[in-house]
Tab-separated table of C-alpha atoms in Angstrom:
chain	number	residue	atom	x	y	z
S	1	MET	CA	0.000	0.000	0.000
S	2	PRO	CA	1.394	3.430	-0.964
S	3	LYS	CA	2.412	5.551	2.000
S	4	LYS	CA	-0.306	8.193	1.410
S	5	MET	CA	-3.018	5.524	1.328
S	6	PHE	CA	-1.579	3.886	4.424
S	7	LEU	CA	-1.571	7.160	6.350
S	8	ALA	CA	-5.145	7.762	5.259
S	9	ALA	CA	-6.084	4.341	6.582
S	10	LEU	CA	-4.380	5.160	9.870
S	11	ALA	CA	-6.344	8.385	10.142
S	12	ALA	CA	-9.599	6.585	9.355
S	13	ALA	CA	-8.872	3.968	11.987
S	14	SER	CA	-8.167	6.684	14.523
S	15	LEU	CA	-11.474	8.404	13.740
S	16	ALA	CA	-13.308	5.107	13.968
S	17	LEU	CA	-11.946	4.615	17.455
S	18	GLY	CA	-13.347	7.994	18.439
S	19	ALA	CA	-11.262	11.138	18.502
S	20	GLY	CA	-12.799	12.177	21.800
S	21	SER	CA	-11.510	9.047	23.542
S	22	ALA	CA	-7.891	9.762	22.604
S	23	SER	CA	-7.414	12.481	25.215
S	24	ALA	CA	-4.201	12.974	27.142
S	25	GLU	CA	-5.742	10.801	29.854
S	26	THR	CA	-6.261	7.724	27.652
S	27	ILE	CA	-3.605	5.431	26.182
S	28	ARG	CA	-4.798	3.049	23.481
S	29	VAL	CA	-2.428	0.117	22.950
S	30	THR	CA	-2.392	-2.129	19.881
S	31	LEU	CA	-1.261	-5.677	20.752
S	32	GLN	CA	-0.402	-8.298	18.115
S	33	LEU	CA	-1.109	-11.370	20.212
S	34	PRO	CA	-3.970	-12.664	22.379
S	35	GLU	CA	-4.045	-11.289	25.908
S	36	THR	CA	-3.437	-14.848	27.158
S	37	HIS	CA	0.016	-14.877	25.508
S	38	PRO	CA	2.906	-13.976	27.883
S	39	LEU	CA	3.287	-10.637	26.052
S	40	GLY	CA	-0.396	-9.924	26.591
S	41	VAL	CA	-0.090	-10.857	30.268
S	42	ASN	CA	2.978	-8.612	30.480
S	43	LEU	CA	1.127	-5.673	28.931
S	44	ASN	CA	-1.819	-6.130	31.293
S	45	ALA	CA	0.582	-6.189	34.243
S	46	TRP	CA	1.874	-2.793	33.076
S	47	LYS	CA	-1.711	-1.509	32.742
S	48	THR	CA	-2.509	-2.645	36.287
S	49	CYS	CA	0.664	-1.046	37.637
S	50	VAL	CA	0.034	2.310	35.917
S	51	GLU	CA	-3.664	2.540	36.776
S	52	ALA	CA	-2.984	1.627	40.406
S	53	LYS	CA	-0.665	4.623	40.736
S	54	THR	CA	-2.797	7.192	38.881
S	55	ASP	CA	-6.402	8.313	39.240
S	56	ASP	CA	-7.002	9.745	35.781
S	57	LEU	CA	-4.980	7.687	33.277
S	58	GLU	CA	-6.839	4.892	31.479
S	59	ILE	CA	-5.137	2.123	29.469
S	60	GLN	CA	-7.152	0.482	26.668
S	61	ILE	CA	-5.642	-2.682	25.163
S	62	PHE	CA	-6.723	-3.946	21.717
S	63	PRO	CA	-5.329	-7.510	21.340
S	64	SER	CA	-4.879	-9.912	18.406
S	65	ALA	CA	-4.023	-7.183	15.859
S	66	GLN	CA	-7.540	-5.705	16.015
S	67	LEU	CA	-6.202	-2.252	15.143
S	68	TYR	CA	-2.929	-2.778	13.269
S	69	THR	CA	-0.778	-5.674	12.119
S	70	ASP	CA	2.740	-5.815	13.517
S	71	LYS	CA	4.284	-4.314	10.371
S	72	GLN	CA	1.976	-1.269	10.719
S	73	VAL	CA	2.809	-0.548	14.366
S	74	PRO	CA	5.946	1.614	13.824
S	75	GLU	CA	4.059	3.928	11.440
S	76	ALA	CA	0.865	3.940	13.506
S	77	VAL	CA	2.607	4.825	16.762
S	78	GLY	CA	5.171	7.148	15.193
S	79	SER	CA	2.439	9.141	13.430
S	80	GLY	CA	0.211	9.292	16.504
S	81	ALA	CA	-2.651	7.330	14.910
S	82	VAL	CA	-2.554	5.288	18.106
S	83	GLU	CA	-0.758	6.259	21.301
S	84	MET	CA	1.049	2.999	21.973
S	85	GLY	CA	1.728	-0.472	20.625
S	86	THR	CA	3.898	-3.545	20.800
S	87	ALA	CA	5.700	-5.129	17.853
S	88	SER	CA	8.642	-7.320	17.012
S	89	LEU	CA	11.824	-5.237	17.125
S	90	THR	CA	12.574	-6.193	13.528
S	91	ARG	CA	9.554	-4.191	12.354
S	92	PHE	CA	11.656	-1.058	12.888
S	93	ALA	CA	14.411	-2.294	10.574
S	94	GLY	CA	13.015	-0.331	7.640
S	95	THR	CA	14.220	2.921	9.238
S	96	VAL	CA	16.759	1.534	11.731
S	97	PRO	CA	18.451	-1.525	10.125
S	98	ALA	CA	20.664	-1.974	13.201
S	99	VAL	CA	17.730	-3.319	15.273
S	100	ASP	CA	18.088	-6.614	13.430
S	101	ALA	CA	21.289	-7.332	15.377
S	102	ILE	CA	19.174	-9.325	17.779
S	103	TYR	CA	18.325	-11.738	14.950
S	104	VAL	CA	21.862	-12.321	13.659
S	105	PRO	CA	22.224	-16.127	13.802
S	106	PHE	CA	24.051	-17.366	16.893
S	107	LEU	CA	25.213	-13.872	17.955
S	108	PHE	CA	23.188	-14.140	21.165
S	109	ASP	CA	23.366	-17.885	21.688
S	110	SER	CA	23.215	-18.062	25.479
S	111	GLU	CA	20.984	-16.768	28.257
S	112	GLU	CA	23.866	-14.706	29.630
S	113	LYS	CA	24.509	-12.938	26.311
S	114	VAL	CA	20.819	-12.161	25.806
S	115	LYS	CA	20.417	-10.721	29.295
S	116	ALA	CA	23.555	-8.611	28.979
S	117	ALA	CA	22.575	-7.183	25.586
S	118	THR	CA	18.936	-6.478	26.430
S	119	ALA	CA	19.431	-5.092	29.945
S	120	PRO	CA	18.207	-1.487	30.390
S	121	GLY	CA	21.230	0.792	30.150
S	122	SER	CA	23.351	-1.689	28.174
S	123	GLU	CA	25.400	-0.325	25.306
S	124	VAL	CA	23.334	-2.302	22.787
S	125	ARG	CA	20.081	-0.906	24.205
S	126	ALA	CA	21.429	2.647	24.351
S	127	ILE	CA	22.318	2.573	20.649
S	128	LEU	CA	19.080	0.981	19.452
S	129	ASP	CA	16.584	2.765	21.708
S	130	SER	CA	17.911	6.198	20.801
S	131	ALA	CA	18.043	5.362	17.068
S	132	VAL	CA	14.412	4.175	17.043
S	133	LEU	CA	13.250	7.342	18.822
S	134	GLU	CA	15.196	9.637	16.533
S	135	GLU	CA	14.163	7.959	13.286
S	136	THR	CA	10.531	7.017	13.966
S	137	GLY	CA	9.107	9.287	16.667
S	138	ALA	CA	8.291	6.225	18.764
S	139	ARG	CA	9.878	5.901	22.216
S	140	ILE	CA	10.731	2.398	23.440
S	141	LEU	CA	9.347	2.090	26.975
S	142	TRP	CA	10.499	-1.466	27.588
S	143	TRP	CA	11.606	-4.623	25.782
S	144	GLN	CA	9.422	-7.743	25.890
S	145	ALA	CA	11.292	-11.044	25.879
S	146	PHE	CA	9.581	-13.392	23.421
S	147	GLY	CA	11.996	-16.320	23.459
S	148	ARG	CA	14.218	-18.083	20.957
S	149	THR	CA	13.593	-18.880	17.294
S	150	ILE	CA	12.367	-22.265	16.085
S	151	TYR	CA	11.307	-23.624	12.699
S	152	LEU	CA	7.903	-25.121	11.938
S	153	SER	CA	7.638	-27.392	8.887
S	154	LYS	CA	5.490	-29.821	6.955
S	155	ASP	CA	8.435	-32.199	6.500
S	156	PRO	CA	11.008	-32.727	9.272
S	157	ILE	CA	14.009	-30.359	9.238
S	158	ARG	CA	17.279	-31.369	10.896
S	159	VAL	CA	20.095	-29.868	8.830
S	160	PRO	CA	20.373	-26.846	6.499
S	161	ALA	CA	20.053	-29.086	3.427
S	162	ASP	CA	16.480	-29.873	4.517
S	163	ILE	CA	15.495	-26.238	3.848
S	164	GLN	CA	16.846	-26.228	0.300
S	165	ASP	CA	14.266	-24.705	-2.103
S	166	LYS	CA	11.548	-24.522	0.568
S	167	LYS	CA	9.358	-21.439	1.013
S	168	VAL	CA	9.862	-20.236	4.592
S	169	ARG	CA	7.783	-17.689	6.517
S	170	THR	CA	9.905	-14.957	8.085
S	171	PHE	CA	9.088	-11.771	9.973
S	172	GLY	CA	12.070	-9.587	9.119
S	173	LYS	CA	14.634	-8.800	6.422
S	174	LEU	CA	17.588	-10.310	8.255
S	175	LEU	CA	15.692	-13.529	8.905
S	176	GLY	CA	15.134	-13.580	5.148
S	177	TRP	CA	18.891	-13.448	4.641
S	178	THR	CA	19.214	-16.342	7.080
S	179	VAL	CA	16.747	-18.427	5.078
S	180	GLU	CA	18.569	-17.576	1.836
S	181	ALA	CA	21.885	-18.617	3.395
S	182	LEU	CA	20.237	-21.944	4.197
S	183	GLY	CA	19.100	-22.348	0.581
S	184	GLY	CA	15.426	-21.507	1.131
S	185	ALA	CA	13.081	-18.829	-0.237
S	186	PRO	CA	11.911	-16.343	2.427
S	187	THR	CA	8.309	-15.106	2.574
S	188	LEU	CA	7.689	-12.072	4.798
S	189	MET	CA	4.468	-12.529	6.761
S	190	SER	CA	2.776	-11.044	9.827
S	191	GLY	CA	2.365	-13.356	12.802
S	192	SER	CA	-1.411	-13.132	12.703
S	193	LYS	CA	-1.442	-14.581	9.155
S	194	GLN	CA	0.612	-17.693	9.909
S	195	PHE	CA	-2.166	-20.135	10.740
S	196	LEU	CA	-4.017	-19.683	7.458
S	197	ALA	CA	-0.789	-19.670	5.423
S	198	TYR	CA	0.350	-22.958	6.960
S	199	GLN	CA	-3.123	-24.457	6.640
S	200	GLN	CA	-3.363	-23.566	2.944
S	201	GLY	CA	0.219	-24.607	2.160
S	202	ALA	CA	1.300	-21.111	1.084
S	203	VAL	CA	4.694	-21.832	2.668
S	204	ASP	CA	6.549	-25.044	3.518
S	205	ALA	CA	8.071	-23.894	6.795
S	206	GLY	CA	8.170	-20.917	9.120
S	207	ILE	CA	10.269	-19.157	11.737
S	208	THR	CA	8.580	-18.174	15.001
S	209	GLY	CA	8.869	-18.641	18.772
S	210	LEU	CA	7.689	-21.449	21.051
S	211	THR	CA	5.060	-19.386	22.838
S	212	GLY	CA	3.617	-18.236	19.519
S	213	VAL	CA	3.159	-21.862	18.435
S	214	LYS	CA	1.013	-22.473	21.509
S	215	SER	CA	-0.986	-19.231	21.629
S	216	ARG	CA	-1.781	-19.281	17.887
S	217	LYS	CA	-2.386	-23.074	17.883
S	218	LEU	CA	0.055	-23.515	15.016
S	219	TYR	CA	0.576	-27.151	16.024
S	220	GLU	CA	-2.807	-27.810	14.415
S	221	VAL	CA	-1.447	-26.970	10.946
S	222	MET	CA	2.279	-27.740	11.216
S	223	PRO	CA	3.342	-31.232	12.405
S	224	ASN	CA	7.080	-30.609	12.945
S	225	MET	CA	9.072	-28.158	15.062
S	226	THR	CA	12.876	-27.880	14.979
S	227	LEU	CA	14.587	-26.332	18.017
S	228	THR	CA	17.311	-24.337	16.274
S	229	PHE	CA	17.393	-21.634	18.995
S	230	ASP	CA	19.689	-19.666	16.669
S	231	ALA	CA	18.387	-16.181	17.442
S	232	ASP	CA	16.593	-14.242	20.146
S	233	ILE	CA	13.142	-12.756	19.482
S	234	GLU	CA	12.439	-9.422	21.130
S	235	PHE	CA	9.294	-7.321	21.048
S	236	VAL	CA	9.187	-3.702	22.213
S	237	ALA	CA	6.463	-1.593	23.790
S	238	VAL	CA	6.547	1.828	22.134
S	239	ILE	CA	4.702	5.087	22.752
S	240	ASN	CA	4.283	8.123	20.523
S	241	GLU	CA	6.923	10.633	21.626
S	242	GLU	CA	4.747	13.724	21.211
S	243	PHE	CA	1.994	12.132	23.299
S	244	TYR	CA	4.516	10.963	25.906
S	245	GLN	CA	5.918	14.476	26.288
S	246	SER	CA	2.383	15.888	26.638
S	247	LEU	CA	1.906	13.918	29.869
S	248	SER	CA	2.891	15.353	33.208
S	249	PRO	CA	6.352	14.491	34.589
S	250	GLU	CA	4.643	12.460	37.316
S	251	LYS	CA	2.750	10.320	34.809
S	252	ARG	CA	5.827	9.807	32.659
S	253	GLU	CA	7.731	8.653	35.722
S	254	ILE	CA	4.991	6.142	36.579
S	255	ILE	CA	4.799	4.862	32.992
S	256	ASP	CA	8.573	4.394	32.845
S	257	ALA	CA	8.861	2.745	36.271
S	258	CYS	CA	6.038	0.280	35.574
S	259	GLY	CA	7.628	-0.551	32.223
S	260	LEU	CA	10.955	-1.435	33.814
S	261	GLU	CA	9.147	-3.477	36.459
S	262	VAL	CA	7.208	-5.677	34.021
S	263	GLU	CA	10.211	-5.964	31.694
S	264	ALA	CA	12.260	-7.510	34.490
S	265	GLN	CA	9.415	-9.862	35.404
S	266	LEU	CA	9.043	-11.239	31.887
S	267	ARG	CA	12.802	-11.499	31.328
S	268	ASP	CA	13.129	-13.603	34.490
S	269	GLN	CA	10.174	-15.804	33.539
S	270	ILE	CA	10.695	-16.410	29.821
S	271	LEU	CA	12.957	-19.478	30.001
S	272	GLN	CA	10.582	-21.181	32.435
S	273	ILE	CA	7.638	-20.232	30.223
S	274	GLU	CA	9.446	-21.703	27.212
S	275	ALA	CA	10.274	-24.905	29.110
S	276	GLU	CA	6.648	-25.402	30.167
S	277	THR	CA	5.392	-24.575	26.677
S	278	LEU	CA	7.838	-27.014	25.081
S	279	GLU	CA	6.759	-29.814	27.399
S	280	GLU	CA	3.148	-29.270	26.331
S	281	LEU	CA	3.980	-29.000	22.625
S	282	ARG	CA	5.866	-32.312	22.690
S	283	THR	CA	2.470	-33.963	23.216
S	284	LYS	CA	0.974	-32.210	20.181
S	285	MET	CA	3.660	-32.394	17.471
S	286	ASN	CA	7.001	-33.897	16.467
S	287	VAL	CA	9.737	-31.880	18.212
S	288	ILE	CA	13.237	-32.176	16.734
S	289	ASP	CA	16.163	-31.595	19.104
S	290	LEU	CA	19.417	-30.898	17.242
S	291	THR	CA	22.686	-32.621	18.084
S	292	ASP	CA	25.828	-30.543	18.615
S	293	ASP	CA	27.062	-31.585	15.172
S	294	GLU	CA	23.787	-30.568	13.503
S	295	ARG	CA	23.773	-27.214	15.286
S	296	ALA	CA	27.345	-26.625	14.107
S	297	GLN	CA	26.137	-27.115	10.521
S	298	TRP	CA	23.503	-24.414	11.027
S	299	ARG	CA	26.094	-22.074	12.506
S	300	GLU	CA	28.466	-22.604	9.580
S	301	ALA	CA	25.730	-22.222	6.953
S	302	THR	CA	24.564	-18.856	8.337
S	303	ALA	CA	27.970	-17.340	9.161
S	304	SER	CA	27.800	-14.919	6.209
S	305	VAL	CA	24.689	-13.154	7.546
S	306	ILE	CA	26.637	-11.007	10.005
S	307	ASP	CA	28.653	-9.471	7.147
S	308	LEU	CA	25.467	-8.630	5.237
S	309	PHE	CA	24.031	-7.067	8.377
S	310	VAL	CA	27.009	-4.758	8.928
S	311	GLU	CA	27.131	-3.828	5.249
S	312	GLU	CA	23.416	-2.965	5.209
S	313	GLY	CA	23.262	-1.260	8.594
S	314	GLY	CA	26.395	0.847	8.330
S	315	PRO	CA	28.201	2.404	11.315
S	316	THR	CA	25.274	1.951	13.716
S	317	ALA	CA	25.023	-1.759	12.929
S	318	ALA	CA	28.803	-2.136	13.283
S	319	ALA	CA	28.658	-0.387	16.663
S	320	VAL	CA	25.925	-2.756	17.858
S	321	ILE	CA	27.900	-5.826	16.769
S	322	GLU	CA	30.999	-4.518	18.524
S	323	ALA	CA	29.008	-3.921	21.691
S	324	ALA	CA	27.388	-7.354	21.425
S	325	GLN	CA	30.719	-9.113	21.016
């Protein structure tokens, strides 16, 4: 959709929601997932925290992409069509290519590396948060840990050769490069469209996270899941900067403090959530655990992606990689 038409659609959606409701005392939040998903629970925890500390600030959450798909969130929030939203960090790569550092294969391949890179105040966060604000007009309030990447497939996938010539759902440009390095054909697709695409056979495989497989019931349409765990998936909760600055210093302080509080909660819980989710999914589908040798093949096959990332992202991307390493 051309940009002018898209902006018109944003404006129409805003009017449909009711211009009178979007006062400085109301924050509408577009959420991509069901409220039962850990990210939905996390967002509701923030809502509860904020509303408990203020008397005249109302949070309205619109789950399951009712207002905007994940790819529309950066534009919708940055333009002020909606005050706040959550989206995969990679959705900001169109204006800030460096955000895709988090998806570079095997760059963040341990819990310790992920926690260090994503911690508030880390060098990686400082670079990316400021770049997103400057380029999009959307302020990152907190990061939402989503978990590690896995592959869903019609036919079992164990080694890179198994992806050769397969159409693979991705949710970001860098993940597309990863699929190409593996010999597959990437297909960019919003999370909310996965179920139907898998059901209709529009793609042969797909990249997502464990919790998304459960919450979207993707096990009903994809029989195999390969635990590559080659990248970290991060969502971010963003707020329109102009709206944020229009709030009183007291309200901004509450919003920020509650964001940091729920971020820490989810970060501490995500591995346990993944473990419990995986145990349940093993009863619903064929789960493929890679051997050390098989994982080494994946690492070798995708090694070139980091060079493409630095070349595409320029100095900012290089700075993020240096900080990450």
